[in-house]
C-alpha atoms as a PDB file:
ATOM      1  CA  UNK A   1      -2.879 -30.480  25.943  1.00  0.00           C
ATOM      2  CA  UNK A   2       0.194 -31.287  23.602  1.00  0.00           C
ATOM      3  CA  UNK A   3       1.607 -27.794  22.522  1.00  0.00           C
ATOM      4  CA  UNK A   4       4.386 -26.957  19.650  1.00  0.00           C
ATOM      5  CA  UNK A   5       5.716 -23.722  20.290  1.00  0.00           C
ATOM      6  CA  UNK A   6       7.421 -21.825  17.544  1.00  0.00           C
ATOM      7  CA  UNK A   7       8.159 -18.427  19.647  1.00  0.00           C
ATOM      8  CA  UNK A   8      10.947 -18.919  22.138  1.00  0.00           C
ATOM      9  CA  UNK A   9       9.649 -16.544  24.699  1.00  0.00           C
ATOM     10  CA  UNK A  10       6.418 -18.844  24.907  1.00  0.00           C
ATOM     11  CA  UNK A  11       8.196 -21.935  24.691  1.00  0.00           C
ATOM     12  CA  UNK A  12       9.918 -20.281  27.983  1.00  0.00           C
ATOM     13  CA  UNK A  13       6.455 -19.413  29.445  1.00  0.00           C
ATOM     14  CA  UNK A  14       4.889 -22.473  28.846  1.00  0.00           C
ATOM     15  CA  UNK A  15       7.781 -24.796  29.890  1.00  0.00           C
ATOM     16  CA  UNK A  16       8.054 -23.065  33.034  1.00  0.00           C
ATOM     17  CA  UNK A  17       4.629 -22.760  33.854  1.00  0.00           C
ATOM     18  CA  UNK A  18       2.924 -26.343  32.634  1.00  0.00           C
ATOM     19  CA  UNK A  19       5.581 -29.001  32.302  1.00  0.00           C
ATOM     20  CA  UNK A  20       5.171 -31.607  30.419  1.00  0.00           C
ATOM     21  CA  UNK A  21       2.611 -29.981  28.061  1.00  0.00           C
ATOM     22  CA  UNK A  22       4.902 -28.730  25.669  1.00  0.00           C
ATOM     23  CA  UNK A  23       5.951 -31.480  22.989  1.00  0.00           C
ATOM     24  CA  UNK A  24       7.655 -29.399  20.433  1.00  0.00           C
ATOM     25  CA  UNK A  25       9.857 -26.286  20.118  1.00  0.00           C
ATOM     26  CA  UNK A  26      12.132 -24.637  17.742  1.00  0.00           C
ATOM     27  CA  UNK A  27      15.632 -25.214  17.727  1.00  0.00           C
ATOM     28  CA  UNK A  28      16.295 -21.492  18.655  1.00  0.00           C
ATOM     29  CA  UNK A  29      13.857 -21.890  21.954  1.00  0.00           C
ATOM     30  CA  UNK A  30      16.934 -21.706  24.828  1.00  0.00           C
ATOM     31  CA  UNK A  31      14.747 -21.719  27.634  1.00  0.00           C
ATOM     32  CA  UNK A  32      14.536 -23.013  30.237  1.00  0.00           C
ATOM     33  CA  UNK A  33      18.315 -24.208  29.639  1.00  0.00           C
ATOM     34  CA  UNK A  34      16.991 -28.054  30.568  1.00  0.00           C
ATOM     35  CA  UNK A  35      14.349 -27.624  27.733  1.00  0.00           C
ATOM     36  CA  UNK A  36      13.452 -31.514  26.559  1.00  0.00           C
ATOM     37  CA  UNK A  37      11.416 -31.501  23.760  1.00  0.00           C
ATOM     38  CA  UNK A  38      11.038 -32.741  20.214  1.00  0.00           C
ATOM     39  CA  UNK A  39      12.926 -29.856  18.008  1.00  0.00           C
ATOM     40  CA  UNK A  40      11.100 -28.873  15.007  1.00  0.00           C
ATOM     41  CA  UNK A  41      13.416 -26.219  12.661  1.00  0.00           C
ATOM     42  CA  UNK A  42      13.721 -22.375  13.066  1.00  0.00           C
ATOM     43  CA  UNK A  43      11.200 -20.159  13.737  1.00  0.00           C
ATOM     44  CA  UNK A  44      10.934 -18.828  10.032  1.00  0.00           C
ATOM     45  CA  UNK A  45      11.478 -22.111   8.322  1.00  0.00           C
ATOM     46  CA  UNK A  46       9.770 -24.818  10.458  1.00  0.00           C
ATOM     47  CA  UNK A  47       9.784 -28.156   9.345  1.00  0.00           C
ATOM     48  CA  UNK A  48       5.918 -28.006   9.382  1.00  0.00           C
ATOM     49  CA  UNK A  49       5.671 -32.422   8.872  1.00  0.00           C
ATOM     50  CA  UNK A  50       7.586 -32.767  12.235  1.00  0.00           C
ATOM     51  CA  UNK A  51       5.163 -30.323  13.805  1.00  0.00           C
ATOM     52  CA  UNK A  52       2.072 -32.343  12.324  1.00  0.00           C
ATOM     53  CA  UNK A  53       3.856 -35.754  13.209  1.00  0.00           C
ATOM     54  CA  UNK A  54       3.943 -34.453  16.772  1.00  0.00           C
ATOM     55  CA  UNK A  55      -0.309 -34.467  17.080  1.00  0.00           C
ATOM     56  CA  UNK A  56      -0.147 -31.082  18.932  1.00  0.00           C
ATOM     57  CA  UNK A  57      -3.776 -29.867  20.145  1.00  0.00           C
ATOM     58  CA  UNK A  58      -1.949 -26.109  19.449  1.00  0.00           C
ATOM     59  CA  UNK A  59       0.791 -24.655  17.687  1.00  0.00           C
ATOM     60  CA  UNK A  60       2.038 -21.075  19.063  1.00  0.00           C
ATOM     61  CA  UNK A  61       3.142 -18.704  16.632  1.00  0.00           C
ATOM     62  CA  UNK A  62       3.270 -14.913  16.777  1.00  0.00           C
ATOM     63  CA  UNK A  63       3.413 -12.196  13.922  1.00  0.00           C
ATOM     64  CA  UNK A  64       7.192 -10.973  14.413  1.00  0.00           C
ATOM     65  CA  UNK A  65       8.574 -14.455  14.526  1.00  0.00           C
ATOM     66  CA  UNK A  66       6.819 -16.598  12.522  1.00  0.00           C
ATOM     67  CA  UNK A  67       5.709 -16.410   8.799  1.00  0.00           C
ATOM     68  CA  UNK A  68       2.040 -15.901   7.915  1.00  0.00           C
ATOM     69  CA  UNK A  69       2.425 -19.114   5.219  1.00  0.00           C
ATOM     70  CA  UNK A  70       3.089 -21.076   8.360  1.00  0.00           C
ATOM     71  CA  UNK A  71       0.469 -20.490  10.270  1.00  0.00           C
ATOM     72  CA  UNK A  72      -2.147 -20.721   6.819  1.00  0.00           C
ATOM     73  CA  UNK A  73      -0.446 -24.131   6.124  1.00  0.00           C
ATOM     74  CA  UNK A  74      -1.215 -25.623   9.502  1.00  0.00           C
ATOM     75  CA  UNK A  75      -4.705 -24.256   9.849  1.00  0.00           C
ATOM     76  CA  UNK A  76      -5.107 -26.111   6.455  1.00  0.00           C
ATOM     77  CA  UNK A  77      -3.997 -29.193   7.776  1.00  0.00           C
ATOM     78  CA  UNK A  78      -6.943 -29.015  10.694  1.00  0.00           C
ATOM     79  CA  UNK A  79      -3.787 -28.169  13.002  1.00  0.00           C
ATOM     80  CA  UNK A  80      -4.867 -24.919  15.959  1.00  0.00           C
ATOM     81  CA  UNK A  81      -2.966 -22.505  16.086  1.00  0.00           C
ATOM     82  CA  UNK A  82      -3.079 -19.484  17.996  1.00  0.00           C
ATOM     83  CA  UNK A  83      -1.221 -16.457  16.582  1.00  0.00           C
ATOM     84  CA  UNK A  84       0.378 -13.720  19.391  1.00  0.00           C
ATOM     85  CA  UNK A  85       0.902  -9.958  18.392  1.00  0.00           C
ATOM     86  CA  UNK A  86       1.628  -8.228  21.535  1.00  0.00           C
ATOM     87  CA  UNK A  87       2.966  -4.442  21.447  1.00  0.00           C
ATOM     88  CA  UNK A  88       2.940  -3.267  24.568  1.00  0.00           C
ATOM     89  CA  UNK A  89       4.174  -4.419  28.108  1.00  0.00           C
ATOM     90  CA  UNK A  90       0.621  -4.168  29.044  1.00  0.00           C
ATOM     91  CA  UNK A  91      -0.957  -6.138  26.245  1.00  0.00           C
ATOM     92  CA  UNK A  92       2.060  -8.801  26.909  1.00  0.00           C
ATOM     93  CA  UNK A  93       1.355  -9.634  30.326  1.00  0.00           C
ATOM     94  CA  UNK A  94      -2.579  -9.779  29.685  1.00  0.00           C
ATOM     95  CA  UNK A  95      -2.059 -12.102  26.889  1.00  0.00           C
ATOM     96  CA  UNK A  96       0.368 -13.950  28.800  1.00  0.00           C
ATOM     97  CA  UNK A  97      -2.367 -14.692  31.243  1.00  0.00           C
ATOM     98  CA  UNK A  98      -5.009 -15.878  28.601  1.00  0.00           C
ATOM     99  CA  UNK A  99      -2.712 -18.057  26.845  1.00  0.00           C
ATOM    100  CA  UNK A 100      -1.384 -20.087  30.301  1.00  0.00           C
ATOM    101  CA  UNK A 101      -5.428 -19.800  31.404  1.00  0.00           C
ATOM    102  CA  UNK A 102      -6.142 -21.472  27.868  1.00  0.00           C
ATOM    103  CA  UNK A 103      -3.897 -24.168  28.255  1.00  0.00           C
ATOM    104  CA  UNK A 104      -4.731 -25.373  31.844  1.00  0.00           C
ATOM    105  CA  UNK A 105      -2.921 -23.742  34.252  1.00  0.00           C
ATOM    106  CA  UNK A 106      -4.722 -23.254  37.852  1.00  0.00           C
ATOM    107  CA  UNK A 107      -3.621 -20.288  38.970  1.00  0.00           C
ATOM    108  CA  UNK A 108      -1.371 -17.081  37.674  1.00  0.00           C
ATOM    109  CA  UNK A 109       2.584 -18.176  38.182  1.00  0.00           C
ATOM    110  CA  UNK A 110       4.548 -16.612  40.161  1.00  0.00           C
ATOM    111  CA  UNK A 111       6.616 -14.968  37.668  1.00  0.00           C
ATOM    112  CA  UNK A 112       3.933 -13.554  35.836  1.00  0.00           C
ATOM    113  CA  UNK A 113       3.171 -11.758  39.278  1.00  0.00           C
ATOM    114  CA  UNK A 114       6.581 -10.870  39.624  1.00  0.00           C
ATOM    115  CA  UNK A 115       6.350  -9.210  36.000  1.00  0.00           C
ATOM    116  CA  UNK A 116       3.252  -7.121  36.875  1.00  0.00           C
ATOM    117  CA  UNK A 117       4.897  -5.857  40.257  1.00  0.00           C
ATOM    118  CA  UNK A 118       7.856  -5.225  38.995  1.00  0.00           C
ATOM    119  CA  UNK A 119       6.467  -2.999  35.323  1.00  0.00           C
ATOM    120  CA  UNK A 120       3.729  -1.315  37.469  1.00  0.00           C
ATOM    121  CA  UNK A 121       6.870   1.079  38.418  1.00  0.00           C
ATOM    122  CA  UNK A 122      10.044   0.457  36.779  1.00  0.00           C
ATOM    123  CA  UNK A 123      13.156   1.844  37.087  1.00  0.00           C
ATOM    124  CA  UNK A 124      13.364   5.404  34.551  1.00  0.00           C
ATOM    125  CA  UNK A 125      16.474   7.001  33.026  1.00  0.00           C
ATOM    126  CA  UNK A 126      16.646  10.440  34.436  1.00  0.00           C
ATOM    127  CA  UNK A 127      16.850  12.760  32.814  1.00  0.00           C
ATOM    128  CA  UNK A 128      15.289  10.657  29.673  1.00  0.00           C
ATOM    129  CA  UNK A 129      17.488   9.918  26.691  1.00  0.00           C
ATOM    130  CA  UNK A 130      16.641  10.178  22.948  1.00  0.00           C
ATOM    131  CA  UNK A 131      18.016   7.320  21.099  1.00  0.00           C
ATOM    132  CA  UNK A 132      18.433   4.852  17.880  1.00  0.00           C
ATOM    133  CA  UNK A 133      17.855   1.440  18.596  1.00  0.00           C
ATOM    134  CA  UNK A 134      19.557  -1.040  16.051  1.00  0.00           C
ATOM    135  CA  UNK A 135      18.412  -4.761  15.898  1.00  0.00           C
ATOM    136  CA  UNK A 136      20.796  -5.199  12.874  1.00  0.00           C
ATOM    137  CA  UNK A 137      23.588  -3.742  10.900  1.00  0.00           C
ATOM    138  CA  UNK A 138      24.740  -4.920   7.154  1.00  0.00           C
ATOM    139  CA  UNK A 139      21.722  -3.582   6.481  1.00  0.00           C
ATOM    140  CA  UNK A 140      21.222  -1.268   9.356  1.00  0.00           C
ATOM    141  CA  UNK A 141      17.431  -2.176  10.702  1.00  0.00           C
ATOM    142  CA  UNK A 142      16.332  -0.614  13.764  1.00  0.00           C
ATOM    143  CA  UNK A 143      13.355  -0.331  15.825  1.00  0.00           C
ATOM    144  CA  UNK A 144      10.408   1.988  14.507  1.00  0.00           C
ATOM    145  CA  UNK A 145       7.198   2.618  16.605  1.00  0.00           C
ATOM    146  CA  UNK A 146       4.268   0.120  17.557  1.00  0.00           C
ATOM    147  CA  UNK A 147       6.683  -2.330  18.735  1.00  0.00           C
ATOM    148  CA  UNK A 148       6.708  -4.459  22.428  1.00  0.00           C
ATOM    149  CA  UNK A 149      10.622  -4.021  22.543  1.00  0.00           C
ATOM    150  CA  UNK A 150       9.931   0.108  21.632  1.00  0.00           C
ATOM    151  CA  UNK A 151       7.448   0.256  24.509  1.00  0.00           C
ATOM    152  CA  UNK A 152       9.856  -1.617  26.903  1.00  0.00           C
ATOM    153  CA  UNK A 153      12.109   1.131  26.466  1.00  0.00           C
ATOM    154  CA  UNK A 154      10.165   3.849  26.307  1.00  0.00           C
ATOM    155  CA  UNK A 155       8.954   2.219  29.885  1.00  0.00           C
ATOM    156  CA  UNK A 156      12.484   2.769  31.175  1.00  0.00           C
ATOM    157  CA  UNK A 157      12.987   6.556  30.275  1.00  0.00           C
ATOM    158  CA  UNK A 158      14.304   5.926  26.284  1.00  0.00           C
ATOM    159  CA  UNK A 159      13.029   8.497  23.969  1.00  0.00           C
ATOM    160  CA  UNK A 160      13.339   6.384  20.319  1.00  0.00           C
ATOM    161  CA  UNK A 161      14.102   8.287  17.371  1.00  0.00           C
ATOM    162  CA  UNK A 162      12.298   6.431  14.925  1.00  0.00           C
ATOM    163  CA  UNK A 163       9.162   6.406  16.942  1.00  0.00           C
ATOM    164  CA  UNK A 164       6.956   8.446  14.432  1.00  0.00           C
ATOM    165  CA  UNK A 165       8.561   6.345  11.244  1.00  0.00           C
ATOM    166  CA  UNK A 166       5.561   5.094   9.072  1.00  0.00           C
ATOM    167  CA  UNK A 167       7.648   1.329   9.336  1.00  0.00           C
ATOM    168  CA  UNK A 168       7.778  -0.712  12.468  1.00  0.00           C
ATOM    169  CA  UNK A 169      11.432  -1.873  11.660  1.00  0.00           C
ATOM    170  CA  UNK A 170      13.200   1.224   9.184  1.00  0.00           C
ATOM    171  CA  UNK A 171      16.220   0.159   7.693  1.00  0.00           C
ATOM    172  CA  UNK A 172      17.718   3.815   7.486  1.00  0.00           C
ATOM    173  CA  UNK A 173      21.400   4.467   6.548  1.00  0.00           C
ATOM    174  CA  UNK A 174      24.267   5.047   9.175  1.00  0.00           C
ATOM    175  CA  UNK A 175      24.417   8.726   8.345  1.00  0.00           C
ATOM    176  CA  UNK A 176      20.480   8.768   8.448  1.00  0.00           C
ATOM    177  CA  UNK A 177      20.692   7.578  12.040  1.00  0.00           C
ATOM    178  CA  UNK A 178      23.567   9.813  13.370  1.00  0.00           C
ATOM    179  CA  UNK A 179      21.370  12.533  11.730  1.00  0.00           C
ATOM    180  CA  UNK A 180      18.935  11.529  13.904  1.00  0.00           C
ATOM    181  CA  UNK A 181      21.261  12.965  17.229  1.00  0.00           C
ATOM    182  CA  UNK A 182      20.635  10.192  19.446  1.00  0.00           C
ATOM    183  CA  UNK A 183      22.043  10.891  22.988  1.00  0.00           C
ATOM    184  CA  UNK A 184      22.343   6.980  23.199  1.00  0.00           C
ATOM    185  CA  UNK A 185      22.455   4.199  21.181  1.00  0.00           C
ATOM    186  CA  UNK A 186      20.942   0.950  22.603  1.00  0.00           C
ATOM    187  CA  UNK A 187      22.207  -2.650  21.073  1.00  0.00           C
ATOM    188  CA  UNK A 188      20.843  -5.656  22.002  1.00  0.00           C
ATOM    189  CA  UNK A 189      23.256  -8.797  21.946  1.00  0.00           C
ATOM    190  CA  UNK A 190      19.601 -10.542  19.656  1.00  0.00           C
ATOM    191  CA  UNK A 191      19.002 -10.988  16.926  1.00  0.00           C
ATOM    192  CA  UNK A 192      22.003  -9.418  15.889  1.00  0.00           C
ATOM    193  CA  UNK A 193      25.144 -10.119  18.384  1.00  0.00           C
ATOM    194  CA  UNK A 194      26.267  -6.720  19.128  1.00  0.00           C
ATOM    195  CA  UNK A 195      29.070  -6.171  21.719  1.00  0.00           C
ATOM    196  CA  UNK A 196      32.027  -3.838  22.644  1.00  0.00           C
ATOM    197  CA  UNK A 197      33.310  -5.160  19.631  1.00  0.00           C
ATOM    198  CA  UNK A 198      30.871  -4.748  16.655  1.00  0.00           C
ATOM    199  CA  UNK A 199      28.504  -1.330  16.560  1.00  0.00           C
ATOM    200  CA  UNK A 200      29.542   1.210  19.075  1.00  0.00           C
ATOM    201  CA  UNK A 201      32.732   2.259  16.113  1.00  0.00           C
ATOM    202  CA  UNK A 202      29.939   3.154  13.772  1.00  0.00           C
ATOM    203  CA  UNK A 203      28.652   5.629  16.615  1.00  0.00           C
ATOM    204  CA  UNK A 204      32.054   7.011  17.979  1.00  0.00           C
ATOM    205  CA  UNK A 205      30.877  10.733  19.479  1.00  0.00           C
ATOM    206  CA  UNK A 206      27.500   8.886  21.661  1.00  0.00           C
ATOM    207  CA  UNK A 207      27.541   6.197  24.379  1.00  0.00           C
ATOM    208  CA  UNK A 208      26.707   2.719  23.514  1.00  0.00           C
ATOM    209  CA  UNK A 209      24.239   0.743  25.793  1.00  0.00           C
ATOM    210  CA  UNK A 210      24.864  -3.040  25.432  1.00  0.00           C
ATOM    211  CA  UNK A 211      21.442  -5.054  26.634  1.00  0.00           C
ATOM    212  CA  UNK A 212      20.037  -8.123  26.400  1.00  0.00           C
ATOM    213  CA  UNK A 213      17.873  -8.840  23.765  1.00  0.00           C
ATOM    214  CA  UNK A 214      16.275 -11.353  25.574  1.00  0.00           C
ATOM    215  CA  UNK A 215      15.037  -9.452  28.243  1.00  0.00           C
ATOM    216  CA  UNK A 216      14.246  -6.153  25.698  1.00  0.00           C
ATOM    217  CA  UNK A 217      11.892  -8.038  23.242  1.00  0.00           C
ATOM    218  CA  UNK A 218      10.729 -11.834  24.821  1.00  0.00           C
ATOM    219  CA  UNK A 219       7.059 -11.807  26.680  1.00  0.00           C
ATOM    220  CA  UNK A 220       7.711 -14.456  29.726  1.00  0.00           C
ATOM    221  CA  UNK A 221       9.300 -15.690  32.761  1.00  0.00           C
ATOM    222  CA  UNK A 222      12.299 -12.855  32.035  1.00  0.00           C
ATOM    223  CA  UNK A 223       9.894 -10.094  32.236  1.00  0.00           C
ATOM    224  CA  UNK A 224      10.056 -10.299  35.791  1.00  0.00           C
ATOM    225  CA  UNK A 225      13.671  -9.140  35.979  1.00  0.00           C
ATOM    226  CA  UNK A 226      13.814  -7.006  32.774  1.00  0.00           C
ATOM    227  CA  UNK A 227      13.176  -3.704  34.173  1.00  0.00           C
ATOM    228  CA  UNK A 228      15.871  -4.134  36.375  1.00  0.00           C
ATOM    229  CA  UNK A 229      18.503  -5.658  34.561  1.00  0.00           C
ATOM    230  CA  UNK A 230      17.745  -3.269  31.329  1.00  0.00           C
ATOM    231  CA  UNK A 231      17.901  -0.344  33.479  1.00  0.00           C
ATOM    232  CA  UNK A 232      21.183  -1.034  35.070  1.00  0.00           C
ATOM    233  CA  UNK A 233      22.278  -1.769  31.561  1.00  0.00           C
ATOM    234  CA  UNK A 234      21.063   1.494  30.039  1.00  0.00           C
ATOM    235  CA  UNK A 235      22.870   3.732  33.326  1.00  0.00           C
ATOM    236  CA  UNK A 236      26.213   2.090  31.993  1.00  0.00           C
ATOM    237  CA  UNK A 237      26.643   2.659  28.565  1.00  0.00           C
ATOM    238  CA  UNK A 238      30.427   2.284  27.056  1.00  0.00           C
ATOM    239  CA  UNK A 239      32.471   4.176  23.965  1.00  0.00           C
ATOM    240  CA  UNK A 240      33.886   2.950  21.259  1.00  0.00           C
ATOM    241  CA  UNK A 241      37.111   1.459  21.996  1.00  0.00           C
END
């Protein structure tokens, strides 16, 4: 199998799991750090002739990552493709285990073990906490409900505000969300870079968990140590300095 992977998380998956079958990734797949591979664009704007030039048997794209023209414009050119949409932890790890079943591997990997042990009872917030969850500011976009990173949390004892909001990602207004009362706010250092720095001033009366948006919304090998690192990350939340 020659596989082009435009969703970092699977380029991480795959990589780690199959070497040597992935020939392609985007230039914003980090992982594993030693990653050799042709480099085909961003995941929005591929360069969709160096994916083609690369022969690939199957091009990975998902629904949050990658644009719907994409994917219609490969399938066009007689390139497979196989589109993930997962929302839950649940639905994550099952379709991790198709996909890497798919492509050839001969038995489960370890880490995708590892990441069923270690969800099947993770680590809660007690007592629970209500909270906004930003994944951008200038606009402010935040998560809504149906989403993988919004049933991570929930997972881990977070109560989300926006979890009945008809969108999937509102972009509500800063007095909107401190309307909302959140007992926490959660930022993720991706896609947006949040830190110490930049969003806990906009929230200056509620503590500020800084996590890693790697571990809050990619499906693979960090799975395995997300419930864990999140929740020590949630327990320590900072101010506004």
């Amino acid at each position: 199998m020659r596989v082009v992977s435009l969703v970092p998380s699977l380029t991480e998956a795959v990589a780690s799991t199959l070497p040597g079958t992935l020939v392609g990734a985007t230039d914003w797949c980090s992982h594993p750090a030693d990653l050799d591979v042709a480099r085909v664009g961003g995941s929005k704007y591929p360069d969709l002739d160096r994916v083609r030039a690369l022969r690939p048997d199957l091009v990975l794209l998902n629904v949050e990552e990658n644009r719907r023209a994409d994917a219609d414009a490969l399938r066009a050119a007689g390139v497979p493709v196989r589109v993930t949409y997962p929302r839950t932890v649940p639905g994550a790890l099952t379709e991790l285990g198709e996909l890497l079943t798919e492509l050839g591997a001969p038995a489960e990997p370890a880490w995708l073990t590892a990441a069923r042990q270690a969800w099947a009872d993770p680590p809660r917030l007690a007592p629970a906490r209500r909270a906004v969850v930003p994944v951008w500011r200038r606009p402010w976009v935040v998560l809504g409900g149906d989403t993988f990173a919004g049933d991570v949390l929930r997972r881990l004892g977070v109560i989300n505000a926006y979890d009945e909001h008809p969108d999937r990602y509102p972009r509500p207004s800063l007095d909107d969300l401190r309307d909302r009362s959140p007992e926490l706010v959660v930022l993720p250092d991706e896609p947006y870079l949040f830190t110490a720095d930049d969003g806990p001033e906009a929230f200056p009366d509620v503590p500020c968990a800084l996590v890693s948006g790697r571990h809050l919304t990619w499906y693979g090998p960090s799975l395995a140590e997300a419930p864990a690192l999140l929740a020590d990350q949630l327990s320590r939340p900072v101010r506004a300095r």
